[in-house]
Amino acid sequence: MQEKIIILDFGSQTTQLIGRRVRELDTYCEILPYNKFPHGDENIKGVILSGSPFSVYDEKAFKTDLSAIRGKYPILGICYGAQFLAYSNGGKVEPAGSREYGRAHLSRFCKENPLFKNVRDNSQVWMSHGDTITQVPDNFNIIASTDEVSVAAYQIAGEPVWGVQFHPEVFHTEDGTQILRNFVADICGCKQDWSPASFIESTVAKLKEQLGDDKVVLGLSGGVDSSVAAVLLNKAIGKNLTCIFVDHGLLRKNEYENVLHDYEHLGLNVIGVNAKDKFYSELAGVKEPERKRKIIGKGFIDVFDAEAHKIKNVKWLAQGTIYPDVIESLSITGTVIKSHHNVGGLPEKMNLKLCEPLRLLFKDEVRRVGRELGMMERLINRHPFPGPGLAVRILGDITPEKVRILQEADDIFIQGLRDWNLYDKVWQAGAILLPVQSVGVMGDERTYENAVALRAVTSTDAMTADWARLPYEFLGKVSNDIINKVKGVNRVTYDISSKPPSTIEWE
Ligand code: XMP
């Protein structure tokens, strides 16, 4: 039995963070839309209600009937979750004088309350709310206040139901992890035994049962997710798994050869397909980013489908989908800024059953599982790389010559990051080929050549990102090397925009 905490998502930006914090407490949890509680699941130990972009008074506010949950499980409402509980029981919630945002301190709190075990006096908490609870229902006991907010936390008398106005899941709430631990371990009684090893053991057993003697195909990209999925499946079903790695001609320099080489060590059954020409000819003259993505997505499906059909009796398509993708597709408020789902149409087209062994893991957990499976750090710590590859880093149309220029520049940058021990300090890095030429001078000659932008960001989940503060000496050296060694480039710039409002990729 896999005990779990259910997090009901009312649309807050920090809902995923609550999930990660609970997992960091070695406790399995699932994030579900606020109105999709899995009644009848016997493994549930407790429920957390997330925050929300809405006020309880908004017409569009997410509301749900909690009567079947209350009384059955311990509940912790966070921010809107706390306001919603108070409001729907007759309490008063009102707009705060000014939006309360930022640091506050628990100046008074009830030390004996189990939610606050081991919480320090005057502990810093993080507030972020437009409304505030001004009056709690009669049977609610206020158990914490800050100087500004009198109802910073409450418990319903005689019930295992709490509400906190602050966000225990964010880093700036100093004792946030302790508060969540108190809830998850002490109050809900979770055993905290969720670990990569236990995940592998139960997943391999499940895969064996699910797949039996069936044949499975999987598209490898060289990235962490598909690699870990492949190794896990290989452990479960061995040679019944065939991996297909498509070279669309938009990979990094030598990536195709390196990746095939790395997989050999892992004992995987991999077929490499060189389909460069097909992609270059289909992309010729196409400038529009989304159109490039569509062409590459469709081309990939065609090549993959043709290869998979050469294998007899395939029943399943495996994918390295991870939890943030799943949450995004369930999302109640999500807006799509760029289409990231490269191969959205693949399962439908191939008429295969879908197997996604990592669909409930966060990225850092995928890495921990990979390590536990004995995979090389080089594979595990690889930066994310977009499915359409260098196509979204060549602004405008794509030619083999532009790909060559960008591969060379990118290789110098990435190799430099490794040599200077900076690679693992950034989330992701790469070079972008700009559709501009500028004047330069080399020797006695005037040049009129391409400009390349370098991009390196820090991030924890790619939802937000900041530009990496790389040392000037390093940037200077890389710029020099690129201009001296890459024919066709005479200018290098460094991108210092953050996400939002920019994005990580340029297209
Ligand atoms: P943005 O540019 O939206 O990127 O800030 C966020 C993360 O997603 C990656 N990305 C993609 N990955 N197909 C992918 O598989 C895509 O079309 C795509 N576009 C962006 C990007 O590299 C970053 O890690």
CSV table of C-alpha atoms in Angstrom, one decimal, residues 48-401:
chain,number,residue,atom,x,y,z
A,48,ILE,CA,-4.1,19.9,1.6
A,49,LEU,CA,-6.1,22.7,0.0
A,50,SER,CA,-3.9,25.0,-2.1
A,51,GLY,CA,-4.0,28.8,-2.6
A,52,SER,CA,-5.8,30.4,-5.5
A,53,PRO,CA,-5.5,33.5,-7.8
A,54,PHE,CA,-9.2,34.2,-6.9
A,55,SER,CA,-10.9,35.7,-3.9
A,56,VAL,CA,-13.7,33.7,-2.3
A,57,TYR,CA,-16.0,36.5,-3.5
A,58,ASP,CA,-15.1,36.3,-7.2
A,59,GLU,CA,-17.8,34.9,-9.4
A,60,LYS,CA,-15.3,32.6,-11.0
A,61,ALA,CA,-13.8,31.4,-7.6
A,62,PHE,CA,-13.2,27.7,-7.4
A,63,LYS,CA,-15.6,26.2,-4.9
A,64,THR,CA,-16.2,22.6,-3.9
A,65,ASP,CA,-18.1,20.6,-1.4
A,66,LEU,CA,-15.8,19.4,1.3
A,67,SER,CA,-18.4,17.7,3.5
A,68,ALA,CA,-17.3,14.2,2.4
A,69,ILE,CA,-13.7,14.9,3.1
A,70,ARG,CA,-14.0,16.8,6.4
A,71,GLY,CA,-14.4,14.3,9.2
A,72,LYS,CA,-12.7,11.6,7.2
A,73,TYR,CA,-9.2,13.0,6.8
A,74,PRO,CA,-7.0,15.6,8.4
A,75,ILE,CA,-7.1,18.8,6.3
A,76,LEU,CA,-4.7,21.7,6.0
A,77,GLY,CA,-5.9,24.8,4.1
A,78,ILE,CA,-3.2,27.1,2.8
A,79,CYS,CA,-4.0,30.8,2.0
A,80,TYR,CA,-7.2,30.6,-0.2
A,81,GLY,CA,-7.7,27.1,1.2
A,82,ALA,CA,-7.8,28.5,4.7
A,83,GLN,CA,-10.1,31.4,3.6
A,84,PHE,CA,-12.4,29.1,1.7
A,85,LEU,CA,-12.8,26.8,4.8
A,86,ALA,CA,-13.5,29.8,7.0
A,87,TYR,CA,-15.9,31.5,4.6
A,88,SER,CA,-17.9,28.4,3.8
A,89,ASN,CA,-18.4,27.9,7.5
A,90,GLY,CA,-19.8,31.3,8.1
A,91,GLY,CA,-16.5,33.3,8.7
A,92,LYS,CA,-15.8,36.7,7.3
A,93,VAL,CA,-13.2,37.2,4.6
A,94,GLU,CA,-12.5,40.8,3.5
A,95,PRO,CA,-10.1,42.6,1.2
A,96,ALA,CA,-6.9,43.4,3.1
A,97,GLY,CA,-6.2,47.1,3.4
A,98,SER,CA,-3.3,46.7,1.0
A,99,ARG,CA,-2.3,43.4,-0.5
A,100,GLU,CA,-0.2,41.6,2.0
A,101,TYR,CA,2.9,40.4,0.3
A,102,GLY,CA,6.2,39.3,1.8
A,103,ARG,CA,7.8,38.6,5.1
A,104,ALA,CA,5.9,38.6,8.4
A,105,HIS,CA,6.6,37.0,11.8
A,106,LEU,CA,4.5,34.7,13.9
A,107,SER,CA,4.5,37.0,16.9
A,108,ARG,CA,2.0,35.0,18.8
A,109,PHE,CA,1.2,31.3,18.3
A,110,CYS,CA,0.0,28.4,20.3
A,111,LYS,CA,3.0,26.3,21.0
A,112,GLU,CA,1.1,23.3,22.2
A,113,ASN,CA,-0.8,23.0,18.9
A,114,PRO,CA,0.6,19.9,17.0
A,115,LEU,CA,0.8,21.9,13.8
A,116,PHE,CA,3.4,24.2,15.5
A,117,LYS,CA,5.6,21.5,17.2
A,118,ASN,CA,9.3,22.7,17.1
A,119,VAL,CA,8.4,26.0,15.5
A,120,ARG,CA,10.6,28.8,16.8
A,121,ASP,CA,9.4,32.0,18.4
A,122,ASN,CA,8.8,34.9,16.0
A,123,SER,CA,9.4,32.6,13.1
A,124,GLN,CA,9.4,34.2,9.7
A,125,VAL,CA,6.5,33.4,7.4
A,126,TRP,CA,5.7,34.4,3.8
A,127,MET,CA,2.4,36.1,3.1
A,128,SER,CA,0.9,36.6,-0.3
A,129,HIS,CA,-2.8,37.5,-0.3
A,130,GLY,CA,-5.3,40.1,-1.3
A,131,ASP,CA,-8.0,39.0,1.2
A,132,THR,CA,-7.8,38.4,4.8
A,133,ILE,CA,-9.9,36.5,7.3
A,134,THR,CA,-11.4,39.1,9.6
A,135,GLN,CA,-13.7,36.9,11.6
A,136,VAL,CA,-13.6,33.1,12.2
A,137,PRO,CA,-16.7,31.0,12.8
A,138,ASP,CA,-17.5,30.3,16.5
A,139,ASN,CA,-15.9,26.8,16.6
A,140,PHE,CA,-12.6,27.9,15.0
A,141,ASN,CA,-9.8,28.7,17.3
A,142,ILE,CA,-7.2,31.2,16.3
A,143,ILE,CA,-3.8,29.6,16.9
A,144,ALA,CA,-1.4,32.2,15.4
A,145,SER,CA,-1.2,35.9,14.6
A,146,THR,CA,1.4,38.2,13.1
A,147,ASP,CA,1.5,42.0,13.8
A,148,GLU,CA,-0.6,42.7,10.7
A,149,VAL,CA,-2.8,39.6,10.4
A,150,SER,CA,-4.8,38.5,13.4
A,151,VAL,CA,-5.9,35.2,11.9
A,152,ALA,CA,-2.6,33.8,10.6
A,153,ALA,CA,-3.7,30.3,11.5
A,154,TYR,CA,-6.7,28.5,13.0
A,155,GLN,CA,-7.8,25.0,14.0
A,156,ILE,CA,-11.4,23.9,14.0
A,157,ALA,CA,-12.2,22.9,17.6
A,158,GLY,CA,-12.1,19.2,18.2
A,159,GLU,CA,-11.3,18.5,14.5
A,160,PRO,CA,-8.1,17.7,12.7
A,161,VAL,CA,-8.7,20.7,10.3
A,162,TRP,CA,-6.3,23.6,10.1
A,163,GLY,CA,-5.9,26.8,8.0
A,164,VAL,CA,-2.8,28.9,7.6
A,165,GLN,CA,-2.9,32.3,5.9
A,166,PHE,CA,0.8,32.2,5.1
A,167,HIS,CA,2.6,29.8,2.7
A,168,PRO,CA,4.5,27.1,4.5
A,169,GLU,CA,5.7,25.7,1.1
A,170,VAL,CA,7.9,28.6,0.1
A,171,PHE,CA,11.5,28.9,1.1
A,172,HIS,CA,11.0,32.2,2.9
A,173,THR,CA,8.8,30.6,5.5
A,174,GLU,CA,11.6,29.5,7.8
A,175,ASP,CA,9.8,26.7,9.6
A,176,GLY,CA,7.6,25.8,6.7
A,177,THR,CA,9.1,22.4,6.2
A,178,GLN,CA,8.7,21.7,10.0
A,179,ILE,CA,5.0,22.8,9.8
A,180,LEU,CA,4.4,20.5,6.8
A,181,ARG,CA,6.3,17.7,8.5
A,182,ASN,CA,4.1,18.1,11.6
A,183,PHE,CA,1.0,17.8,9.4
A,184,VAL,CA,2.2,15.0,7.2
A,185,ALA,CA,4.0,12.8,9.7
A,186,ASP,CA,2.5,13.5,13.1
A,187,ILE,CA,-1.1,14.5,12.3
A,188,CYS,CA,-1.7,12.4,9.2
A,189,GLY,CA,0.6,9.6,10.5
A,190,CYS,CA,2.5,9.0,7.2
A,191,LYS,CA,5.4,6.7,7.6
A,192,GLN,CA,7.7,8.8,5.3
A,193,ASP,CA,9.0,5.7,3.5
A,194,TRP,CA,8.7,7.0,-0.1
A,195,SER,CA,12.2,6.8,-1.7
A,196,PRO,CA,13.8,6.2,-5.1
A,197,ALA,CA,14.5,2.6,-4.2
A,198,SER,CA,11.0,1.9,-3.1
A,199,PHE,CA,9.7,3.6,-6.3
A,200,ILE,CA,11.9,1.4,-8.5
A,201,GLU,CA,10.9,-1.7,-6.7
A,202,SER,CA,7.1,-1.1,-6.9
A,203,THR,CA,7.3,0.4,-10.5
A,204,VAL,CA,9.3,-2.5,-11.9
A,205,ALA,CA,6.8,-5.0,-10.3
A,206,LYS,CA,3.9,-3.0,-11.8
A,207,LEU,CA,5.4,-2.8,-15.2
A,208,LYS,CA,6.0,-6.5,-15.3
A,209,GLU,CA,2.4,-7.1,-14.5
A,210,GLN,CA,1.1,-4.5,-16.9
A,211,LEU,CA,3.3,-5.4,-19.9
A,212,GLY,CA,3.7,-9.2,-19.4
A,213,ASP,CA,5.4,-10.5,-22.6
A,214,ASP,CA,4.3,-7.5,-24.8
A,215,LYS,CA,6.7,-5.6,-27.0
A,216,VAL,CA,7.2,-1.9,-26.2
A,217,VAL,CA,8.8,1.0,-28.2
A,218,LEU,CA,10.1,4.2,-26.7
A,219,GLY,CA,11.5,7.4,-28.3
A,220,LEU,CA,14.8,8.3,-26.8
A,221,SER,CA,15.8,12.0,-27.0
A,222,GLY,CA,19.1,11.9,-25.1
A,223,GLY,CA,17.4,13.8,-22.2
A,224,VAL,CA,17.1,12.6,-18.6
A,225,ASP,CA,13.4,11.7,-18.6
A,226,SER,CA,13.3,9.4,-21.6
A,227,SER,CA,16.6,7.8,-20.6
A,228,VAL,CA,15.5,7.0,-17.1
A,229,ALA,CA,12.2,5.7,-18.4
A,230,ALA,CA,14.1,3.4,-20.8
A,231,VAL,CA,16.4,2.1,-18.1
A,232,LEU,CA,13.5,1.4,-15.8
A,233,LEU,CA,11.6,-0.4,-18.5
A,234,ASN,CA,14.7,-2.3,-19.5
A,235,LYS,CA,15.0,-3.5,-15.9
A,236,ALA,CA,11.4,-4.7,-16.0
A,237,ILE,CA,11.1,-6.3,-19.5
A,238,GLY,CA,14.6,-6.4,-21.0
A,239,LYS,CA,14.8,-7.1,-24.7
A,240,ASN,CA,11.0,-6.6,-25.2
A,241,LEU,CA,11.8,-2.9,-25.1
A,242,THR,CA,13.1,-1.3,-28.3
A,243,CYS,CA,14.3,2.3,-28.1
A,244,ILE,CA,14.3,4.5,-31.2
A,245,PHE,CA,16.6,7.6,-31.4
A,246,VAL,CA,15.8,9.9,-34.3
A,247,ASP,CA,18.5,12.4,-35.5
A,248,HIS,CA,16.5,15.3,-37.0
A,249,GLY,CA,19.7,17.1,-37.8
A,250,LEU,CA,19.0,19.7,-35.1
A,251,LEU,CA,20.9,18.1,-32.3
A,252,ARG,CA,24.0,19.5,-30.7
A,253,LYS,CA,27.4,18.8,-32.2
A,254,ASN,CA,28.3,15.1,-32.0
A,255,GLU,CA,25.2,14.5,-29.8
A,256,TYR,CA,23.9,11.6,-32.0
A,257,GLU,CA,27.1,9.6,-31.7
A,258,ASN,CA,27.7,10.5,-28.0
A,259,VAL,CA,24.2,9.5,-27.0
A,260,LEU,CA,24.2,6.2,-28.8
A,261,HIS,CA,27.6,5.5,-27.2
A,262,ASP,CA,26.3,6.3,-23.7
A,263,TYR,CA,23.2,4.0,-24.2
A,264,GLU,CA,25.4,1.1,-25.2
A,265,HIS,CA,26.8,1.0,-21.7
A,266,LEU,CA,23.4,0.8,-20.3
A,267,GLY,CA,22.6,-2.4,-22.2
A,268,LEU,CA,19.7,-0.8,-24.0
A,269,ASN,CA,18.4,-2.1,-27.3
A,270,VAL,CA,18.6,1.2,-29.3
A,271,ILE,CA,18.0,1.8,-33.0
A,272,GLY,CA,19.4,5.1,-34.3
A,273,VAL,CA,17.8,6.7,-37.4
A,274,ASN,CA,19.5,9.4,-39.4
A,275,ALA,CA,16.7,11.5,-40.9
A,276,LYS,CA,18.5,14.8,-41.3
A,277,ASP,CA,17.7,15.2,-45.0
A,278,LYS,CA,14.0,14.8,-44.6
A,279,PHE,CA,13.9,17.5,-41.9
A,280,TYR,CA,16.1,19.9,-43.7
A,281,SER,CA,14.1,19.7,-46.8
A,282,GLU,CA,10.8,20.0,-45.0
A,283,LEU,CA,12.0,23.0,-43.0
A,284,ALA,CA,13.6,24.9,-45.9
A,285,GLY,CA,12.4,28.5,-46.0
A,286,VAL,CA,10.1,28.1,-43.0
A,287,LYS,CA,10.5,31.1,-40.6
A,288,GLU,CA,7.6,31.0,-38.2
A,289,PRO,CA,8.5,29.3,-34.8
A,290,GLU,CA,5.2,27.4,-34.2
A,291,ARG,CA,5.2,26.2,-37.8
A,292,LYS,CA,8.8,24.9,-37.4
A,293,ARG,CA,7.7,23.0,-34.2
A,294,LYS,CA,4.7,21.5,-36.1
A,295,ILE,CA,6.9,20.3,-39.0
A,296,ILE,CA,9.4,18.8,-36.6
A,297,GLY,CA,6.7,17.1,-34.5
A,298,LYS,CA,5.0,15.6,-37.5
A,299,GLY,CA,8.3,14.6,-39.1
A,300,PHE,CA,9.3,12.9,-35.9
A,301,ILE,CA,6.0,11.0,-35.7
A,302,ASP,CA,6.4,9.8,-39.3
A,303,VAL,CA,10.0,8.5,-38.9
A,304,PHE,CA,9.2,6.9,-35.5
A,305,ASP,CA,6.1,5.3,-36.8
A,306,ALA,CA,7.9,3.8,-39.8
A,307,GLU,CA,10.7,2.4,-37.6
A,308,ALA,CA,8.3,1.0,-35.0
A,309,HIS,CA,6.4,-0.8,-37.7
A,310,LYS,CA,9.5,-2.7,-38.6
A,311,ILE,CA,9.3,-4.4,-35.2
A,312,LYS,CA,6.6,-7.1,-35.1
A,313,ASN,CA,3.7,-7.1,-32.6
A,314,VAL,CA,4.4,-3.9,-30.8
A,315,LYS,CA,1.6,-3.2,-28.3
A,316,TRP,CA,2.8,-0.3,-26.2
A,317,LEU,CA,4.4,3.1,-26.7
A,318,ALA,CA,6.4,4.2,-23.7
A,319,GLN,CA,7.1,7.9,-22.9
A,320,GLY,CA,9.2,9.8,-20.4
A,321,THR,CA,6.3,12.1,-19.4
A,322,ILE,CA,6.9,13.6,-15.9
A,323,TYR,CA,4.6,15.0,-13.3
A,324,PRO,CA,4.8,18.7,-14.2
A,325,ASP,CA,3.5,17.8,-17.8
A,326,VAL,CA,0.7,15.8,-16.3
A,327,ILE,CA,-0.3,18.6,-13.9
A,328,GLU,CA,-0.1,21.1,-16.7
A,329,SER,CA,-2.5,19.0,-18.8
A,330,LEU,CA,-4.9,18.7,-15.9
A,331,SER,CA,-4.4,22.4,-15.0
A,332,ILE,CA,-7.5,24.4,-14.3
A,333,THR,CA,-6.0,27.8,-15.2
A,334,GLY,CA,-3.1,27.0,-17.4
A,335,THR,CA,-2.3,29.1,-20.5
A,336,VAL,CA,-0.1,27.7,-23.2
A,337,ILE,CA,2.5,30.2,-24.3
A,338,LYS,CA,4.5,27.9,-26.6
A,339,SER,CA,3.5,24.4,-27.6
A,340,HIS,CA,6.0,22.1,-25.9
A,341,HIS,CA,4.3,18.8,-26.6
A,342,ASN,CA,6.5,17.8,-29.5
A,343,VAL,CA,4.8,14.5,-30.2
A,344,GLY,CA,1.3,15.1,-29.0
A,345,GLY,CA,-0.3,13.0,-31.8
A,346,LEU,CA,1.9,10.0,-31.6
A,347,PRO,CA,-0.1,7.6,-29.4
A,348,GLU,CA,-3.3,8.3,-31.5
A,349,LYS,CA,-1.6,7.8,-34.8
A,350,MET,CA,0.1,4.6,-33.8
A,351,ASN,CA,-2.9,3.0,-32.1
A,352,LEU,CA,-0.7,1.8,-29.3
A,353,LYS,CA,-1.4,1.7,-25.6
A,354,LEU,CA,0.5,4.3,-23.6
A,355,CYS,CA,3.0,3.4,-20.8
A,356,GLU,CA,4.4,6.4,-18.8
A,357,PRO,CA,6.4,5.0,-15.8
A,358,LEU,CA,7.6,8.4,-14.6
A,359,ARG,CA,4.3,10.3,-14.9
A,360,LEU,CA,4.1,10.9,-11.1
A,361,LEU,CA,7.7,12.1,-10.5
A,362,PHE,CA,9.2,15.5,-10.4
A,363,LYS,CA,12.4,16.2,-12.3
A,364,ASP,CA,14.7,16.0,-9.2
A,365,GLU,CA,13.0,12.7,-8.3
A,366,VAL,CA,13.6,11.4,-11.9
A,367,ARG,CA,17.3,12.2,-11.3
A,368,ARG,CA,17.4,10.4,-8.0
A,369,VAL,CA,15.8,7.4,-9.5
A,370,GLY,CA,18.3,7.5,-12.4
A,371,ARG,CA,21.2,7.5,-9.9
A,372,GLU,CA,19.7,4.7,-7.9
A,373,LEU,CA,19.5,2.7,-11.2
A,374,GLY,CA,23.2,3.2,-11.6
A,375,MET,CA,23.1,5.7,-14.5
A,376,MET,CA,26.1,7.9,-15.3
A,377,GLU,CA,26.1,11.4,-13.8
A,378,ARG,CA,26.8,12.7,-17.3
A,379,LEU,CA,23.4,11.4,-18.5
A,380,ILE,CA,21.6,12.4,-15.3
A,381,ASN,CA,22.8,15.9,-15.0
A,382,ARG,CA,22.3,16.8,-18.7
A,383,HIS,CA,20.7,20.2,-19.1
A,384,PRO,CA,17.2,20.1,-20.6
A,385,PHE,CA,17.2,20.5,-24.4
A,386,PRO,CA,14.1,21.2,-26.4
A,387,GLY,CA,12.6,18.5,-28.6
A,388,PRO,CA,12.8,20.7,-31.8
A,389,GLY,CA,16.4,21.2,-30.9
A,390,LEU,CA,18.5,23.9,-32.6
A,391,ALA,CA,15.5,24.8,-34.8
A,392,VAL,CA,14.1,27.0,-32.0
A,393,ARG,CA,17.6,28.6,-31.5
A,394,ILE,CA,18.1,29.5,-35.2
A,395,LEU,CA,15.9,32.6,-35.6
A,396,GLY,CA,14.3,32.6,-39.0
A,397,ASP,CA,14.7,29.9,-41.6
A,398,ILE,CA,17.0,26.9,-41.2
A,399,THR,CA,19.8,25.8,-43.4
A,400,PRO,CA,22.4,23.0,-42.9
A,401,GLU,CA,25.1,25.8,-42.9
